């Protein structure tokens, strides 16, 4: 396929044979990848259909309507307008990705409408009959299982936990120079109450062979290229993580169905680890006899440098390890960045959440003077392991004017948050700079 | 419109179709059109736009800012992991020239929320 391309170059190719060039340039496979869209539609009609613009929401699932409030400027955030979702900030529409601004994360338990949206590919259509959704568990097991969601619910004990679910790239936008990927601030995090069955119980029912070392996850979303043989994402975890009691196959959230865009009717929740391990629209768990090598497992994806590299330099994939536990992070949630407080305000009650991947949060500090002085916050206990913790702190300011409030957390191993994103890597994982908000106090 | 440009537009439309799913409709007034003009002006802008948006939205490109070398790495990942057909020779150069000029390394992530306000008043 690439051959003709190399020989002739695409500019020339298009002049000579546009149809063939299409196949070459876009790596297009005939038939399946077009999903019959072109059947009965002539090429001329297709050209007419295109006219000027390609639809903005090209890859949005039906029924979901995002719209930008602000137009034309790359700097102004695009705000999501979608049934069942709050006003999240759209980072991209294809794949569809939207971040929950920190100030919308004030609830101790994140409601469904505020669970951020991260897709790697094109979501599947909603399941007509969720209970007939099938999950396969195969590979290094004594007995491969094929279970419907209905059977899963019947055969295994349900558990419910408040669990952090955070995108591996959360905090990416603070890397300098810029890292590749969605430019998350700190809002790729949720702490909802998930209900499901323990993955451990299902794996025990299948019977793990002694050769089982890693899981490989598959879902029913499709790769953006349209290639039906290429998973949108397929990550995994070591068996030890799969056997943890908080690692669950979830079929409900906050007491009701999972939103379609968040992986209904069945998904993994692998708390404290990059969200990409928490496969959405889960259809298969392949037990591997080696580290999984699916889409998103290799190269520098979801990996961080072992030895620190020069920021912006070329990465050597051999110097990378898989990002497992997410780093400690804290956010201020009761005051939005850019808030004008009441005139005369001097005492400010700050509130927010903090979490630390597999660890717990030991301390949270706030500062009203860019980190010159810090005050200790009161940190509540987690509802259960892997739930985030709520903190409260009081600050006073000496005058009116422009202030920034900063927050930092320190985890149970003594690691905290930095002023600048540490351990630069080309795809921007593991950054956990302090959250800062600006407020104005009028005279 | 040159013949090959028309072909690129057509190919891009097929790519969108290949993405599957029914497209949500909302009023065009609310939507920024997904077309080459959302990219900064520059030589080969349209070609690069369609090469990128064959698979993913232009937002993803516009959010990045890289040196030419790092853009080359990004294209490498697209080829290796995401089915983009490899670009070679002059095509690769043209693409990288445009990306490096249009989307150079960006400044720091934090922006003062009151900055624009004071100029607006």
Tab-separated table of C-alpha atoms in Angstrom, chain A residues 104-380:
chain	number	residue	atom	x	y	z
A	104	UNK	CA	-17.592	21.499	38.868
A	105	UNK	CA	-15.960	18.778	40.964
A	106	UNK	CA	-17.090	20.109	44.338
A	107	UNK	CA	-19.394	17.146	45.098
A	108	UNK	CA	-17.881	14.461	47.315
A	109	UNK	CA	-19.390	11.874	44.997
A	110	UNK	CA	-19.149	12.940	41.381
A	111	UNK	CA	-22.621	12.841	39.776
A	112	UNK	CA	-22.941	11.236	36.352
A	113	UNK	CA	-23.253	14.523	34.517
A	114	UNK	CA	-19.845	15.590	35.808
A	115	UNK	CA	-17.897	12.459	34.935
A	116	UNK	CA	-15.353	13.559	32.338
A	117	UNK	CA	-15.392	12.106	28.836
A	118	UNK	CA	-12.410	10.442	27.248
A	119	UNK	CA	-12.602	8.429	24.067
A	120	UNK	CA	-9.774	6.977	22.053
A	121	UNK	CA	-11.992	5.918	19.177
A	122	UNK	CA	-15.584	5.951	18.045
A	123	UNK	CA	-18.071	4.830	20.703
A	124	UNK	CA	-20.409	1.955	19.830
A	125	UNK	CA	-24.151	2.437	19.589
A	126	UNK	CA	-26.044	1.974	22.836
A	127	UNK	CA	-26.845	-1.641	23.661
A	128	UNK	CA	-30.518	-2.392	22.995
A	129	UNK	CA	-30.691	-5.008	25.724
A	130	UNK	CA	-27.878	-4.407	28.233
A	131	UNK	CA	-28.385	-7.725	30.060
A	132	UNK	CA	-27.507	-9.651	26.905
A	133	UNK	CA	-24.173	-7.808	26.523
A	134	UNK	CA	-21.439	-10.444	26.334
A	135	UNK	CA	-18.085	-10.601	28.051
A	136	UNK	CA	-15.441	-13.168	27.177
A	137	UNK	CA	-12.630	-14.143	29.535
A	138	UNK	CA	-10.034	-16.289	27.816
A	139	UNK	CA	-6.328	-16.907	27.379
A	140	UNK	CA	-4.363	-18.330	30.293
A	141	UNK	CA	-7.383	-19.697	32.142
A	142	UNK	CA	-8.536	-23.223	32.883
A	143	UNK	CA	-12.005	-22.547	31.556
A	144	UNK	CA	-12.733	-19.723	29.145
A	145	UNK	CA	-15.925	-17.920	30.087
A	146	UNK	CA	-18.570	-16.280	27.990
A	147	UNK	CA	-20.988	-14.480	30.226
A	148	UNK	CA	-23.826	-12.124	29.571
A	149	UNK	CA	-24.181	-9.092	31.806
A	150	UNK	CA	-27.342	-10.733	33.162
A	151	UNK	CA	-25.313	-13.815	34.140
A	152	UNK	CA	-22.556	-11.710	35.684
A	153	UNK	CA	-25.125	-10.043	37.930
A	154	UNK	CA	-26.625	-13.409	38.893
A	155	UNK	CA	-23.450	-15.359	39.525
A	156	UNK	CA	-21.222	-12.892	41.315
A	157	UNK	CA	-21.625	-10.792	44.417
A	158	UNK	CA	-22.126	-7.097	43.729
A	159	UNK	CA	-19.901	-4.526	45.390
A	160	UNK	CA	-20.164	-0.742	45.484
A	161	UNK	CA	-17.288	1.635	46.111
A	162	UNK	CA	-16.507	5.300	45.617
A	163	UNK	CA	-13.578	5.088	43.193
A	164	UNK	CA	-11.258	7.560	41.571
A	165	UNK	CA	-11.144	7.285	37.848
A	166	UNK	CA	-8.575	9.545	36.302
A	167	UNK	CA	-7.175	9.875	32.809
A	168	UNK	CA	-3.482	8.984	32.618
A	169	UNK	CA	-2.877	12.327	30.917
A	170	UNK	CA	-4.483	14.458	33.617
A	171	UNK	CA	-2.328	17.569	34.147
A	172	UNK	CA	-0.667	17.192	30.738
A	173	UNK	CA	-1.126	20.845	29.736
A	174	UNK	CA	1.393	21.983	32.327
A	175	UNK	CA	4.345	20.247	30.693
A	176	UNK	CA	6.935	22.538	29.214
A	177	UNK	CA	7.587	22.258	26.324
A	178	UNK	CA	4.114	21.057	25.461
A	179	UNK	CA	3.543	17.324	25.417
A	180	UNK	CA	1.453	15.615	22.736
A	181	UNK	CA	-2.142	14.730	23.386
A	182	UNK	CA	-5.261	16.187	24.950
A	183	UNK	CA	-4.309	19.246	26.934
A	184	UNK	CA	-5.956	18.341	30.230
A	185	UNK	CA	-5.685	20.712	33.147
A	186	UNK	CA	-6.731	18.879	36.342
A	187	UNK	CA	-10.260	17.875	35.436
A	188	UNK	CA	-9.810	14.376	34.009
A	189	UNK	CA	-10.896	12.933	37.350
A	190	UNK	CA	-14.085	11.606	38.842
A	191	UNK	CA	-15.007	9.953	42.114
A	192	UNK	CA	-18.354	8.273	41.535
A	193	UNK	CA	-19.913	5.299	43.316
A	194	UNK	CA	-19.465	2.355	40.995
A	195	UNK	CA	-21.328	-0.930	41.341
A	196	UNK	CA	-20.211	-4.144	39.751
A	197	UNK	CA	-18.594	-7.474	40.401
A	198	UNK	CA	-15.016	-8.006	41.425
A	199	UNK	CA	-12.803	-8.912	38.495
A	200	UNK	CA	-11.054	-11.223	40.964
A	201	UNK	CA	-14.212	-13.311	41.436
A	202	UNK	CA	-14.642	-13.702	37.690
A	203	UNK	CA	-10.998	-14.638	37.172
A	204	UNK	CA	-11.243	-17.193	39.978
A	205	UNK	CA	-14.298	-18.694	38.311
A	206	UNK	CA	-12.305	-19.035	35.092
A	207	UNK	CA	-9.307	-20.374	36.997
A	208	UNK	CA	-6.015	-18.624	36.335
A	209	UNK	CA	-3.228	-20.811	35.042
A	210	UNK	CA	0.228	-20.401	36.573
A	211	UNK	CA	1.270	-18.859	33.247
A	212	UNK	CA	-1.119	-15.907	33.724
A	213	UNK	CA	0.842	-12.681	34.204
A	214	UNK	CA	-1.138	-9.822	32.655
A	215	UNK	CA	-4.592	-8.858	31.451
A	216	UNK	CA	-5.462	-7.474	28.023
A	217	UNK	CA	-8.740	-5.556	27.687
A	218	UNK	CA	-10.970	-5.054	24.675
A	219	UNK	CA	-14.069	-2.943	24.166
A	220	UNK	CA	-16.639	-2.412	21.433
A	221	UNK	CA	-15.523	1.052	20.384
A	222	UNK	CA	-13.692	1.308	17.062
A	223	UNK	CA	-10.438	2.868	15.925
A	224	UNK	CA	-10.731	6.327	14.358
A	225	UNK	CA	-9.119	5.116	11.154
A	226	UNK	CA	-12.135	2.877	10.624
A	227	UNK	CA	-9.932	-0.221	10.573
A	228	UNK	CA	-12.173	-2.925	12.057
A	229	UNK	CA	-9.162	-5.019	13.041
A	230	UNK	CA	-7.548	-2.305	15.098
A	231	UNK	CA	-8.777	-1.703	18.659
A	232	UNK	CA	-9.315	1.934	19.641
A	233	UNK	CA	-7.411	1.131	22.804
A	234	UNK	CA	-6.421	-2.136	24.458
A	235	UNK	CA	-4.524	-1.888	27.681
A	236	UNK	CA	-4.031	-4.229	30.618
A	237	UNK	CA	-2.569	-4.694	34.078
A	238	UNK	CA	-0.506	-7.205	36.022
A	239	UNK	CA	-2.535	-10.033	37.580
A	240	UNK	CA	-1.884	-8.663	41.084
A	241	UNK	CA	-3.739	-5.444	40.231
A	242	UNK	CA	-6.549	-7.421	38.569
A	243	UNK	CA	-6.969	-9.428	41.782
A	244	UNK	CA	-7.401	-6.396	44.041
A	245	UNK	CA	-10.784	-6.195	45.701
A	246	UNK	CA	-11.441	-2.678	44.371
A	247	UNK	CA	-10.811	-3.637	40.743
A	248	UNK	CA	-14.295	-4.216	39.422
A	249	UNK	CA	-16.320	-4.896	36.309
A	250	UNK	CA	-18.908	-2.160	36.696
A	251	UNK	CA	-22.449	-2.127	35.355
A	252	UNK	CA	-23.879	0.754	37.378
A	253	UNK	CA	-22.769	4.111	38.694
A	254	UNK	CA	-24.302	6.258	41.405
A	255	UNK	CA	-27.158	3.771	41.699
A	256	UNK	CA	-28.202	3.796	38.051
A	257	UNK	CA	-27.057	2.894	34.569
A	258	UNK	CA	-23.651	4.055	33.369
A	259	UNK	CA	-23.920	6.930	30.866
A	260	UNK	CA	-23.432	5.554	27.349
A	261	UNK	CA	-20.477	7.850	26.687
A	262	UNK	CA	-18.806	6.589	29.873
A	263	UNK	CA	-18.857	2.944	28.773
A	264	UNK	CA	-22.338	1.455	29.279
A	265	UNK	CA	-23.383	-1.180	29.876
A	266	UNK	CA	-20.145	-2.767	31.108
A	267	UNK	CA	-16.715	-1.389	31.865
A	268	UNK	CA	-13.731	-1.982	34.045
A	269	UNK	CA	-12.870	0.311	36.916
A	270	UNK	CA	-9.218	-0.046	37.825
A	271	UNK	CA	-8.944	2.681	40.432
A	272	UNK	CA	-5.777	4.673	40.989
A	273	UNK	CA	-4.318	3.661	37.628
A	274	UNK	CA	-4.567	5.510	34.310
A	275	UNK	CA	-8.191	5.492	33.139
A	276	UNK	CA	-7.223	3.728	29.919
A	277	UNK	CA	-6.891	0.499	31.934
A	278	UNK	CA	-10.579	0.903	32.879
A	279	UNK	CA	-11.780	-0.333	29.485
A	280	UNK	CA	-15.150	1.015	28.403
A	281	UNK	CA	-17.784	-1.044	26.557
A	282	UNK	CA	-15.894	-4.079	27.840
A	283	UNK	CA	-16.240	-7.189	25.678
A	284	UNK	CA	-13.175	-9.301	26.352
A	285	UNK	CA	-10.494	-9.850	28.951
A	286	UNK	CA	-7.619	-11.807	27.505
A	287	UNK	CA	-5.351	-13.290	30.142
A	288	UNK	CA	-1.825	-13.079	28.807
A	289	UNK	CA	1.336	-15.040	29.560
A	290	UNK	CA	3.353	-11.852	29.124
A	291	UNK	CA	2.912	-8.112	29.448
A	292	UNK	CA	0.026	-7.105	27.182
A	293	UNK	CA	1.139	-5.487	23.932
A	294	UNK	CA	-2.187	-4.044	22.736
A	295	UNK	CA	-2.917	-0.567	21.412
A	296	UNK	CA	-1.587	1.956	23.960
A	297	UNK	CA	0.749	-0.447	25.768
A	298	UNK	CA	4.019	0.146	23.942
A	299	UNK	CA	6.388	2.928	22.917
A	300	UNK	CA	5.911	5.994	25.087
A	301	UNK	CA	2.117	5.651	25.489
A	302	UNK	CA	0.992	5.648	29.115
A	303	UNK	CA	4.643	5.432	30.087
A	304	UNK	CA	7.082	7.645	31.920
A	305	UNK	CA	10.881	7.895	31.703
A	306	UNK	CA	12.938	5.737	34.041
A	307	UNK	CA	15.885	8.129	33.900
A	308	UNK	CA	14.822	11.764	33.388
A	309	UNK	CA	15.245	13.010	29.823
A	310	UNK	CA	15.935	16.481	28.506
A	311	UNK	CA	12.506	18.133	28.078
A	312	UNK	CA	11.636	18.287	24.395
A	313	UNK	CA	14.343	15.873	23.288
A	314	UNK	CA	13.830	12.626	21.406
A	315	UNK	CA	12.578	9.804	23.566
A	316	UNK	CA	14.254	6.425	23.793
A	317	UNK	CA	11.393	3.949	24.384
A	318	UNK	CA	13.836	1.642	26.189
A	319	UNK	CA	14.057	4.278	28.918
A	320	UNK	CA	10.333	4.084	29.650
A	321	UNK	CA	8.246	2.140	32.126
A	322	UNK	CA	4.483	1.716	32.291
A	323	UNK	CA	2.703	4.348	34.380
A	324	UNK	CA	0.908	2.361	37.054
A	325	UNK	CA	-0.287	4.328	40.091
A	326	UNK	CA	-1.331	7.888	39.268
A	327	UNK	CA	0.522	10.604	41.169
A	328	UNK	CA	-0.862	12.643	44.066
A	329	UNK	CA	-3.049	15.600	43.065
A	330	UNK	CA	-5.312	18.140	44.767
A	331	UNK	CA	-7.817	20.652	43.460
A	332	UNK	CA	-9.732	23.644	44.801
A	333	UNK	CA	-13.376	23.073	43.931
A	334	UNK	CA	-15.524	25.612	45.778
A	335	UNK	CA	-14.252	28.719	43.981
A	336	UNK	CA	-13.849	28.881	40.210
A	337	UNK	CA	-10.721	30.283	38.631
A	338	UNK	CA	-11.485	33.889	37.695
A	339	UNK	CA	-14.070	34.544	40.425
A	340	UNK	CA	-14.640	38.066	41.634
A	341	UNK	CA	-15.256	37.775	45.368
A	342	UNK	CA	-17.408	40.161	47.398
A	343	UNK	CA	-15.842	43.543	48.121
A	344	UNK	CA	-14.228	43.560	51.516
A	345	UNK	CA	-13.605	39.809	51.607
A	346	UNK	CA	-10.614	38.975	53.782
A	347	UNK	CA	-11.358	35.476	55.087
A	348	UNK	CA	-11.745	32.725	52.510
A	349	UNK	CA	-12.869	29.163	53.192
A	350	UNK	CA	-11.332	26.876	50.628
A	351	UNK	CA	-12.487	23.367	49.902
A	352	UNK	CA	-11.576	20.643	47.497
A	353	UNK	CA	-10.444	17.087	46.983
A	354	UNK	CA	-7.146	15.280	46.909
A	355	UNK	CA	-6.167	11.797	45.805
A	356	UNK	CA	-3.012	9.835	45.250
A	357	UNK	CA	-3.453	6.835	42.967
A	358	UNK	CA	-2.774	3.703	45.006
A	359	UNK	CA	-1.793	5.686	48.058
A	360	UNK	CA	-3.688	7.928	50.407
A	361	UNK	CA	-3.354	11.650	50.951
A	362	UNK	CA	-1.475	12.531	54.128
A	363	UNK	CA	-1.498	16.323	53.971
A	364	UNK	CA	-2.947	19.186	51.971
A	365	UNK	CA	-1.581	22.738	52.113
A	366	UNK	CA	-2.947	25.980	50.717
A	367	UNK	CA	-1.244	29.255	49.989
A	368	UNK	CA	-2.559	32.723	49.201
A	369	UNK	CA	0.837	34.166	48.331
A	370	UNK	CA	2.233	31.995	45.530
A	371	UNK	CA	3.667	29.455	47.936
A	372	UNK	CA	5.681	31.766	50.159
A	373	UNK	CA	3.649	30.636	53.139
A	374	UNK	CA	1.435	27.591	53.448
A	375	UNK	CA	-1.438	26.615	55.720
A	376	UNK	CA	-2.362	23.080	56.526
A	377	UNK	CA	-5.828	21.961	55.471
A	378	UNK	CA	-8.067	19.554	57.328
A	379	UNK	CA	-8.142	16.346	55.314
A	380	UNK	CA	-11.035	13.917	55.711
